[in-house]
């Protein structure tokens, strides 16, 4: 535990924010949480944390304000709305945005926060719900080296691979690359599963042997059960991956580099969303391959394993 950090506010207690807040409370930090929906607060309170009635109340005496909400407009609202973090937190507080949002929005918000005397890190994460639950996230951090060192003990509580990747916004750029790699992998795995099933191969056995060779990946390890049992409860929602594919394709365009595979997968993610699968886990890209192959789409959304 860091001696200068005792009180933590966590804004956003969804699939990722809730288990992260619980780990911080279990590590001995004094954690106060707030979410627009009351759902995620119970595990934090059970772990000894406190529930706030607004983000202003949650951040009032916090040394560190953590944010874990869906998208750029949500982070903007949390920070800059009336009664938001920038108007309510104490001077010098360290803001850590764990959400995956646009790098340019991050840079803007970090500048605005610095102008008001706050410190700011972008710290998007990878590792999925399992990574959040097991405190095994990869955390890619943008901001000053000094703020990174101050935050490191806290980040080590929720993450296993915690790396400072550059100045403000860099964490978000690395996360955009992460999402390109993950989406392409899930799409390839989905196509392989449908291909194997078309030949009547024992798909479970096939994925076991593929997992031990060069085709093995964390995506295969973490998503094969969803695909085999057609269980697409999130996890990571297709809607959120659609947001991330928008971030990486437009950032690549602005940089003048080509991401042709990324652009194709972005279309397939968008198509899954348009077909009504936005609230399913991203492993449900498999259903898109079923649609393209003229197969009936599987409907189960419950985890069986
Ligand atoms: P989620 O939808 O489960 O949770 C987000 C929470 O934020 C919701 O409970 C919502 O009510 C709350 N919220 C939104 N606006 C708010 C506001 N103004 N004030 C207070 N609370 C607010 O989403 P998630 O899956 O936890 O994802 C959060 C972020 O983490 C996203 O940017 C996502 O891309 C990223 N991420 C998710 C995963 C994953 O596997 N789920 C993995 C890595 C990164």
Tab-separated table of C-alpha atoms and ligand atoms in Angstrom:
chain	number	residue	atom	x	y	z
A	1	UNK	CA	0.000	0.000	0.000
A	2	UNK	CA	1.240	3.484	-0.835
A	3	UNK	CA	1.674	5.712	2.261
A	4	UNK	CA	0.377	8.823	0.450
A	5	UNK	CA	-2.712	7.046	-0.864
A	6	UNK	CA	-5.344	5.877	1.590
A	7	UNK	CA	-8.713	7.040	0.365
A	8	UNK	CA	-9.873	5.925	-3.064
A	9	UNK	CA	-13.058	6.793	-4.949
A	10	UNK	CA	-14.232	4.377	-7.650
A	11	UNK	CA	-16.696	5.804	-10.174
A	12	UNK	CA	-18.251	3.050	-12.313
A	13	UNK	CA	-18.908	-0.333	-10.713
A	14	UNK	CA	-19.825	-2.458	-13.722
A	15	UNK	CA	-18.345	-5.749	-14.902
A	16	UNK	CA	-14.787	-4.432	-14.441
A	17	UNK	CA	-15.045	-1.621	-11.872
A	18	UNK	CA	-16.853	-3.693	-9.243
A	19	UNK	CA	-14.243	-6.462	-8.812
A	20	UNK	CA	-11.415	-3.915	-9.057
A	21	UNK	CA	-12.942	-1.858	-6.228
A	22	UNK	CA	-13.320	-5.024	-4.137
A	23	UNK	CA	-9.608	-5.890	-4.565
A	24	UNK	CA	-8.619	-2.368	-3.497
A	25	UNK	CA	-10.834	-2.591	-0.383
A	26	UNK	CA	-9.433	-6.051	0.433
A	27	UNK	CA	-5.914	-4.611	0.135
A	28	UNK	CA	-6.718	-2.174	2.963
A	29	UNK	CA	-7.575	0.997	1.058
A	30	UNK	CA	-10.566	3.043	2.201
A	31	UNK	CA	-12.740	2.759	-0.934
A	32	UNK	CA	-15.947	4.681	-1.651
A	33	UNK	CA	-17.868	3.721	-4.788
A	34	UNK	CA	-20.488	5.346	-6.960
A	35	UNK	CA	-22.380	4.116	-10.012
A	36	UNK	CA	-25.469	5.487	-11.749
A	37	UNK	CA	-26.976	2.018	-11.311
A	38	UNK	CA	-26.904	0.514	-7.779
A	39	UNK	CA	-26.144	-3.033	-9.021
A	40	UNK	CA	-22.373	-3.155	-8.533
A	41	UNK	CA	-22.149	-1.565	-5.077
A	42	UNK	CA	-23.010	-4.606	-2.954
A	43	UNK	CA	-19.746	-6.555	-3.413
A	44	UNK	CA	-17.769	-3.409	-2.487
A	45	UNK	CA	-19.811	-2.838	0.675
A	46	UNK	CA	-19.404	-6.543	1.581
A	47	UNK	CA	-15.632	-6.049	1.259
A	48	UNK	CA	-15.701	-3.126	3.725
A	49	UNK	CA	-16.062	-0.275	1.227
A	50	UNK	CA	-18.641	2.485	1.295
A	51	UNK	CA	-21.449	3.507	-1.059
A	52	UNK	CA	-21.846	7.154	-2.070
A	53	UNK	CA	-25.022	8.787	-3.359
A	54	UNK	CA	-23.193	10.834	-6.004
A	55	UNK	CA	-19.771	11.058	-7.579
A	56	UNK	CA	-19.266	14.407	-5.750
A	57	UNK	CA	-19.775	12.614	-2.432
A	58	UNK	CA	-17.525	9.707	-3.461
A	59	UNK	CA	-14.572	11.904	-4.418
A	60	UNK	CA	-14.848	14.601	-1.719
A	61	UNK	CA	-11.855	13.513	0.386
A	62	UNK	CA	-10.266	10.952	-1.966
A	63	UNK	CA	-6.493	10.911	-2.569
A	64	UNK	CA	-7.109	8.968	-5.785
A	65	UNK	CA	-10.179	9.031	-8.038
A	66	UNK	CA	-10.530	5.915	-10.212
A	67	UNK	CA	-12.922	5.920	-13.172
A	68	UNK	CA	-14.222	2.810	-14.976
A	69	UNK	CA	-17.123	3.790	-17.259
A	70	UNK	CA	-17.923	2.752	-20.856
A	71	UNK	CA	-16.961	5.489	-23.311
A	72	UNK	CA	-15.426	8.944	-23.965
A	73	UNK	CA	-18.662	10.933	-23.321
A	74	UNK	CA	-19.136	9.043	-20.017
A	75	UNK	CA	-15.627	9.930	-18.777
A	76	UNK	CA	-16.176	13.523	-19.889
A	77	UNK	CA	-19.464	13.630	-17.947
A	78	UNK	CA	-17.909	12.103	-14.810
A	79	UNK	CA	-15.150	14.729	-14.858
A	80	UNK	CA	-16.750	17.903	-16.148
A	81	UNK	CA	-20.519	17.790	-15.439
A	82	UNK	CA	-21.854	20.057	-12.708
A	83	UNK	CA	-20.830	18.420	-9.417
A	84	UNK	CA	-18.371	16.244	-11.358
A	85	UNK	CA	-14.903	15.166	-10.248
A	86	UNK	CA	-13.076	18.323	-11.382
A	87	UNK	CA	-15.488	20.466	-9.358
A	88	UNK	CA	-15.618	18.208	-6.297
A	89	UNK	CA	-12.302	16.425	-5.687
A	90	UNK	CA	-9.633	17.897	-3.431
A	91	UNK	CA	-6.720	19.796	-4.969
A	92	UNK	CA	-3.798	17.617	-6.005
A	93	UNK	CA	-5.859	14.423	-6.157
A	94	UNK	CA	-4.626	11.816	-8.615
A	95	UNK	CA	-7.214	10.838	-11.251
A	96	UNK	CA	-6.767	7.391	-12.809
A	97	UNK	CA	-9.014	6.668	-15.778
A	98	UNK	CA	-9.170	2.894	-16.321
A	99	UNK	CA	-11.842	3.209	-19.064
A	100	UNK	CA	-10.934	2.558	-22.722
A	101	UNK	CA	-11.604	5.827	-24.541
A	102	UNK	CA	-10.284	7.989	-27.397
A	103	UNK	CA	-6.624	9.024	-26.931
A	104	UNK	CA	-7.365	12.601	-28.105
A	105	UNK	CA	-10.191	12.981	-25.572
A	106	UNK	CA	-7.853	11.679	-22.868
A	107	UNK	CA	-5.164	14.208	-23.758
A	108	UNK	CA	-7.744	17.038	-23.638
A	109	UNK	CA	-9.187	15.933	-20.278
A	110	UNK	CA	-5.723	15.432	-18.767
A	111	UNK	CA	-4.785	18.984	-19.783
A	112	UNK	CA	-7.997	20.399	-18.332
A	113	UNK	CA	-7.434	18.458	-15.082
A	114	UNK	CA	-3.802	19.615	-14.841
A	115	UNK	CA	-4.935	23.232	-15.295
A	116	UNK	CA	-7.045	22.802	-12.150
A	117	UNK	CA	-4.182	21.269	-10.145
A	118	UNK	CA	-5.053	17.589	-10.536
A	119	UNK	CA	-2.700	14.783	-11.552
A	120	UNK	CA	-3.966	12.453	-14.311
A	121	UNK	CA	-3.142	8.995	-15.633
A	122	UNK	CA	-4.868	7.043	-18.395
A	123	UNK	CA	-4.682	3.394	-17.394
A	124	UNK	CA	-6.861	1.232	-19.656
A	125	UNK	CA	-6.787	-2.466	-18.899
A	126	UNK	CA	-6.836	-5.779	-20.714
A	127	UNK	CA	-7.600	-9.265	-19.439
A	128	UNK	CA	-11.376	-9.236	-19.458
A	129	UNK	CA	-13.760	-9.971	-16.644
A	130	UNK	CA	-11.559	-12.921	-15.589
A	131	UNK	CA	-8.556	-10.594	-15.337
A	132	UNK	CA	-10.524	-8.147	-13.183
A	133	UNK	CA	-11.854	-10.901	-10.912
A	134	UNK	CA	-8.420	-12.517	-10.523
A	135	UNK	CA	-6.538	-9.190	-10.137
A	136	UNK	CA	-4.472	-10.233	-13.144
A	137	UNK	CA	-5.072	-7.328	-15.533
A	138	UNK	CA	-2.547	-5.893	-17.949
A	139	UNK	CA	-2.552	-2.139	-17.368
A	140	UNK	CA	-1.102	0.244	-19.963
A	141	UNK	CA	-0.408	3.584	-18.341
A	142	UNK	CA	-0.012	7.027	-19.916
A	143	UNK	CA	1.066	10.123	-17.947
A	144	UNK	CA	4.098	11.386	-16.052
A	145	UNK	CA	6.673	8.989	-14.601
A	146	UNK	CA	6.211	10.570	-11.191
A	147	UNK	CA	2.438	9.998	-11.143
A	148	UNK	CA	2.963	6.453	-12.411
A	149	UNK	CA	5.346	5.687	-9.519
A	150	UNK	CA	2.830	7.129	-7.041
A	151	UNK	CA	0.038	4.980	-8.478
A	152	UNK	CA	2.079	1.774	-8.939
A	153	UNK	CA	1.300	0.130	-5.551
A	154	UNK	CA	-2.430	0.626	-6.186
A	155	UNK	CA	-2.192	-0.572	-9.796
A	156	UNK	CA	-0.309	-3.677	-8.624
A	157	UNK	CA	-3.332	-4.602	-6.484
A	158	UNK	CA	-5.582	-4.991	-9.556
A	159	UNK	CA	-3.006	-5.821	-12.233
A	160	UNK	CA	-0.275	-8.356	-12.925
A	161	UNK	CA	1.453	-6.619	-15.859
A	162	UNK	CA	1.596	-2.890	-15.163
A	163	UNK	CA	3.639	-0.835	-17.638
A	164	UNK	CA	4.230	2.903	-18.117
A	165	UNK	CA	4.015	3.337	-21.902
A	166	UNK	CA	4.526	7.105	-22.322
A	167	UNK	CA	2.918	10.523	-21.842
A	168	UNK	CA	-0.783	11.238	-21.440
A	169	UNK	CA	-2.950	9.391	-23.994
A	170	UNK	CA	-0.329	6.692	-24.687
A	171	UNK	CA	-2.148	4.127	-22.567
A	172	UNK	CA	-5.240	4.619	-24.727
A	173	UNK	CA	-3.223	4.248	-27.937
A	174	UNK	CA	-1.780	0.949	-26.688
A	175	UNK	CA	-5.261	-0.207	-25.661
A	176	UNK	CA	-6.577	0.576	-29.170
A	177	UNK	CA	-3.853	-1.708	-30.582
A	178	UNK	CA	-4.833	-4.343	-28.021
A	179	UNK	CA	-8.448	-4.271	-29.194
A	180	UNK	CA	-7.433	-4.660	-32.845
A	181	UNK	CA	-5.427	-7.788	-31.953
A	182	UNK	CA	-8.183	-9.255	-29.754
A	183	UNK	CA	-11.013	-8.711	-32.271
A	184	UNK	CA	-8.989	-10.225	-35.131
A	185	UNK	CA	-8.173	-13.238	-32.933
A	186	UNK	CA	-11.780	-13.802	-31.910
A	187	UNK	CA	-12.929	-13.550	-35.513
A	188	UNK	CA	-10.259	-16.074	-36.625
A	189	UNK	CA	-11.184	-18.444	-33.789
A	190	UNK	CA	-14.899	-18.147	-34.680
A	191	UNK	CA	-14.194	-18.995	-38.312
A	192	UNK	CA	-12.026	-21.976	-37.265
A	193	UNK	CA	-14.806	-23.335	-35.011
A	194	UNK	CA	-17.454	-23.128	-37.751
A	195	UNK	CA	-15.003	-24.678	-40.237
A	196	UNK	CA	-14.221	-27.588	-37.862
A	197	UNK	CA	-17.897	-28.186	-37.144
A	198	UNK	CA	-18.670	-28.293	-40.880
A	199	UNK	CA	-16.331	-31.307	-41.134
A	200	UNK	CA	-17.792	-33.016	-38.069
A	201	UNK	CA	-14.473	-32.900	-36.225
A	202	UNK	CA	-14.529	-33.235	-32.405
A	203	UNK	CA	-14.235	-29.490	-31.902
A	204	UNK	CA	-13.364	-29.707	-28.202
A	205	UNK	CA	-10.443	-32.033	-28.971
A	206	UNK	CA	-9.411	-29.866	-31.916
A	207	UNK	CA	-9.292	-26.705	-29.800
A	208	UNK	CA	-7.294	-28.550	-27.142
A	209	UNK	CA	-4.545	-29.497	-29.598
A	210	UNK	CA	-4.647	-26.126	-31.380
A	211	UNK	CA	-4.193	-24.471	-27.972
A	212	UNK	CA	-0.864	-26.265	-27.507
A	213	UNK	CA	0.633	-25.103	-30.811
A	214	UNK	CA	1.325	-21.798	-32.521
A	215	UNK	CA	-2.423	-21.202	-32.860
A	216	UNK	CA	-2.720	-21.156	-29.072
A	217	UNK	CA	-3.638	-17.836	-27.482
A	218	UNK	CA	-5.263	-16.303	-24.430
A	219	UNK	CA	-8.290	-15.625	-26.633
A	220	UNK	CA	-8.524	-19.348	-27.395
A	221	UNK	CA	-8.053	-20.274	-23.706
A	222	UNK	CA	-10.627	-17.765	-22.429
A	223	UNK	CA	-13.241	-17.925	-25.192
A	224	UNK	CA	-13.313	-21.547	-26.359
A	225	UNK	CA	-15.828	-22.580	-23.656
A	226	UNK	CA	-18.217	-19.791	-24.732
A	227	UNK	CA	-17.973	-20.913	-28.340
A	228	UNK	CA	-18.329	-24.651	-27.677
A	229	UNK	CA	-21.394	-24.175	-25.480
A	230	UNK	CA	-22.702	-21.150	-27.406
A	231	UNK	CA	-22.801	-19.175	-24.136
A	232	UNK	CA	-22.455	-15.502	-24.852
A	233	UNK	CA	-23.237	-13.785	-21.575
A	234	UNK	CA	-20.767	-10.868	-21.207
A	235	UNK	CA	-17.833	-10.627	-20.411
A	236	UNK	CA	-16.984	-7.896	-22.822
A	237	UNK	CA	-19.963	-6.580	-24.739
A	238	UNK	CA	-19.879	-6.325	-28.534
A	239	UNK	CA	-21.135	-2.724	-28.125
A	240	UNK	CA	-17.919	-1.881	-26.255
A	241	UNK	CA	-15.730	-3.611	-28.846
A	242	UNK	CA	-17.558	-1.661	-31.562
A	243	UNK	CA	-16.569	1.544	-29.721
A	244	UNK	CA	-12.940	0.349	-29.578
A	245	UNK	CA	-12.800	-0.597	-33.286
A	246	UNK	CA	-14.033	2.923	-34.062
A	247	UNK	CA	-11.190	4.315	-31.941
A	248	UNK	CA	-8.448	2.232	-33.573
A	249	UNK	CA	-9.624	2.680	-37.183
A	250	UNK	CA	-10.007	6.448	-36.889
A	251	UNK	CA	-6.719	6.852	-34.978
A	252	UNK	CA	-4.939	4.793	-37.672
A	253	UNK	CA	-6.469	6.953	-40.387
A	254	UNK	CA	-5.319	10.112	-38.600
A	255	UNK	CA	-1.801	8.669	-38.326
A	256	UNK	CA	-1.843	7.763	-42.038
A	257	UNK	CA	-1.237	4.047	-41.479
A	258	UNK	CA	-3.229	1.171	-42.954
A	259	UNK	CA	-5.027	-1.386	-40.775
A	260	UNK	CA	-6.884	-3.391	-43.450
A	261	UNK	CA	-7.591	-6.403	-41.235
A	262	UNK	CA	-8.685	-4.069	-38.440
A	263	UNK	CA	-11.057	-2.279	-40.829
A	264	UNK	CA	-12.583	-5.588	-41.942
A	265	UNK	CA	-13.041	-6.854	-38.385
A	266	UNK	CA	-14.510	-3.466	-37.423
A	267	UNK	CA	-17.171	-4.034	-40.099
A	268	UNK	CA	-17.903	-7.519	-38.763
A	269	UNK	CA	-18.208	-6.204	-35.186
A	270	UNK	CA	-20.522	-3.443	-36.462
A	271	UNK	CA	-22.570	-6.033	-38.323
A	272	UNK	CA	-22.952	-8.168	-35.173
A	273	UNK	CA	-24.232	-5.089	-33.378
A	274	UNK	CA	-26.634	-4.240	-36.202
A	275	UNK	CA	-27.953	-7.812	-36.043
A	276	UNK	CA	-28.904	-7.235	-32.403
A	277	UNK	CA	-25.908	-8.864	-30.663
A	278	UNK	CA	-24.530	-5.682	-29.036
A	279	UNK	CA	-25.205	-6.877	-25.506
A	280	UNK	CA	-23.605	-10.290	-26.004
A	281	UNK	CA	-19.972	-11.147	-25.230
A	282	UNK	CA	-17.537	-10.501	-28.107
A	283	UNK	CA	-17.154	-14.274	-28.506
A	284	UNK	CA	-20.592	-13.973	-30.155
A	285	UNK	CA	-18.735	-12.886	-33.312
A	286	UNK	CA	-19.193	-16.625	-33.911
A	287	UNK	CA	-22.870	-15.916	-34.591
A	288	UNK	CA	-21.816	-13.580	-37.408
A	289	UNK	CA	-19.854	-16.423	-39.020
A	290	UNK	CA	-22.951	-18.636	-38.654
A	291	UNK	CA	-25.046	-15.968	-40.398
A	292	UNK	CA	-22.511	-15.572	-43.228
A	293	UNK	CA	-22.417	-19.364	-43.645
A	294	UNK	CA	-26.183	-19.703	-43.942
A	295	UNK	CA	-26.432	-21.537	-40.615
A	296	UNK	CA	-29.063	-20.997	-37.951
A	297	UNK	CA	-27.610	-18.783	-35.222
A	298	UNK	CA	-27.271	-20.298	-31.777
A	299	UNK	CA	-29.421	-18.590	-29.185
A	300	UNK	CA	-28.155	-19.635	-25.744
A	301	UNK	CA	-26.753	-16.733	-23.725
A	302	UNK	CA	-26.149	-18.488	-20.421
A	303	UNK	CA	-22.794	-19.790	-19.222
A	304	UNK	CA	-22.727	-23.556	-18.873
A	305	UNK	CA	-19.102	-24.627	-19.308
B	1	LIG	P1	-20.111	-1.923	-17.827
B	1	LIG	O1	-21.124	-1.369	-18.750
B	1	LIG	O2	-20.305	-3.284	-17.217
B	1	LIG	O3	-19.886	-0.893	-16.591
B	1	LIG	C1	-19.788	0.484	-16.723
B	1	LIG	C2	-20.484	1.116	-15.518
B	1	LIG	O4	-20.314	2.537	-15.568
B	1	LIG	C3	-22.014	0.857	-15.504
B	1	LIG	O5	-22.361	0.191	-14.299
B	1	LIG	C4	-22.611	2.258	-15.601
B	1	LIG	O6	-23.809	2.406	-14.841
B	1	LIG	C5	-21.487	3.117	-15.040
B	1	LIG	N1	-21.553	4.530	-15.429
B	1	LIG	C6	-21.704	5.041	-16.683
B	1	LIG	N2	-21.695	6.394	-16.626
B	1	LIG	C7	-21.535	6.725	-15.325
B	1	LIG	C8	-21.458	7.966	-14.640
B	1	LIG	N3	-21.553	9.133	-15.278
B	1	LIG	N4	-21.296	7.954	-13.278
B	1	LIG	C9	-21.221	6.775	-12.605
B	1	LIG	N5	-21.271	5.562	-13.218
B	1	LIG	C10	-21.430	5.551	-14.551
B	1	LIG	O7	-18.731	-1.840	-18.592
B	1	LIG	P2	-17.369	-2.646	-18.290
B	1	LIG	O8	-17.410	-3.921	-19.046
B	1	LIG	O9	-17.088	-2.629	-16.828
B	1	LIG	O10	-16.327	-1.690	-19.064
B	1	LIG	C11	-15.868	-0.446	-18.534
B	1	LIG	C12	-14.690	0.032	-19.377
B	1	LIG	O11	-13.644	-0.965	-19.327
B	1	LIG	C13	-15.025	0.232	-20.845
B	1	LIG	O12	-14.339	1.348	-21.351
B	1	LIG	C14	-14.527	-1.062	-21.501
B	1	LIG	O13	-14.201	-0.870	-22.869
B	1	LIG	C15	-13.312	-1.373	-20.644
B	1	LIG	N6	-12.923	-2.790	-20.579
B	1	LIG	C16	-13.862	-3.772	-20.376
B	1	LIG	C17	-13.449	-5.113	-20.318
B	1	LIG	C18	-14.435	-6.260	-20.134
B	1	LIG	O14	-14.054	-7.424	-20.352
B	1	LIG	N7	-15.671	-6.011	-19.732
B	1	LIG	C19	-12.095	-5.434	-20.456
B	1	LIG	C20	-11.165	-4.421	-20.599
B	1	LIG	C21	-11.602	-3.094	-20.676
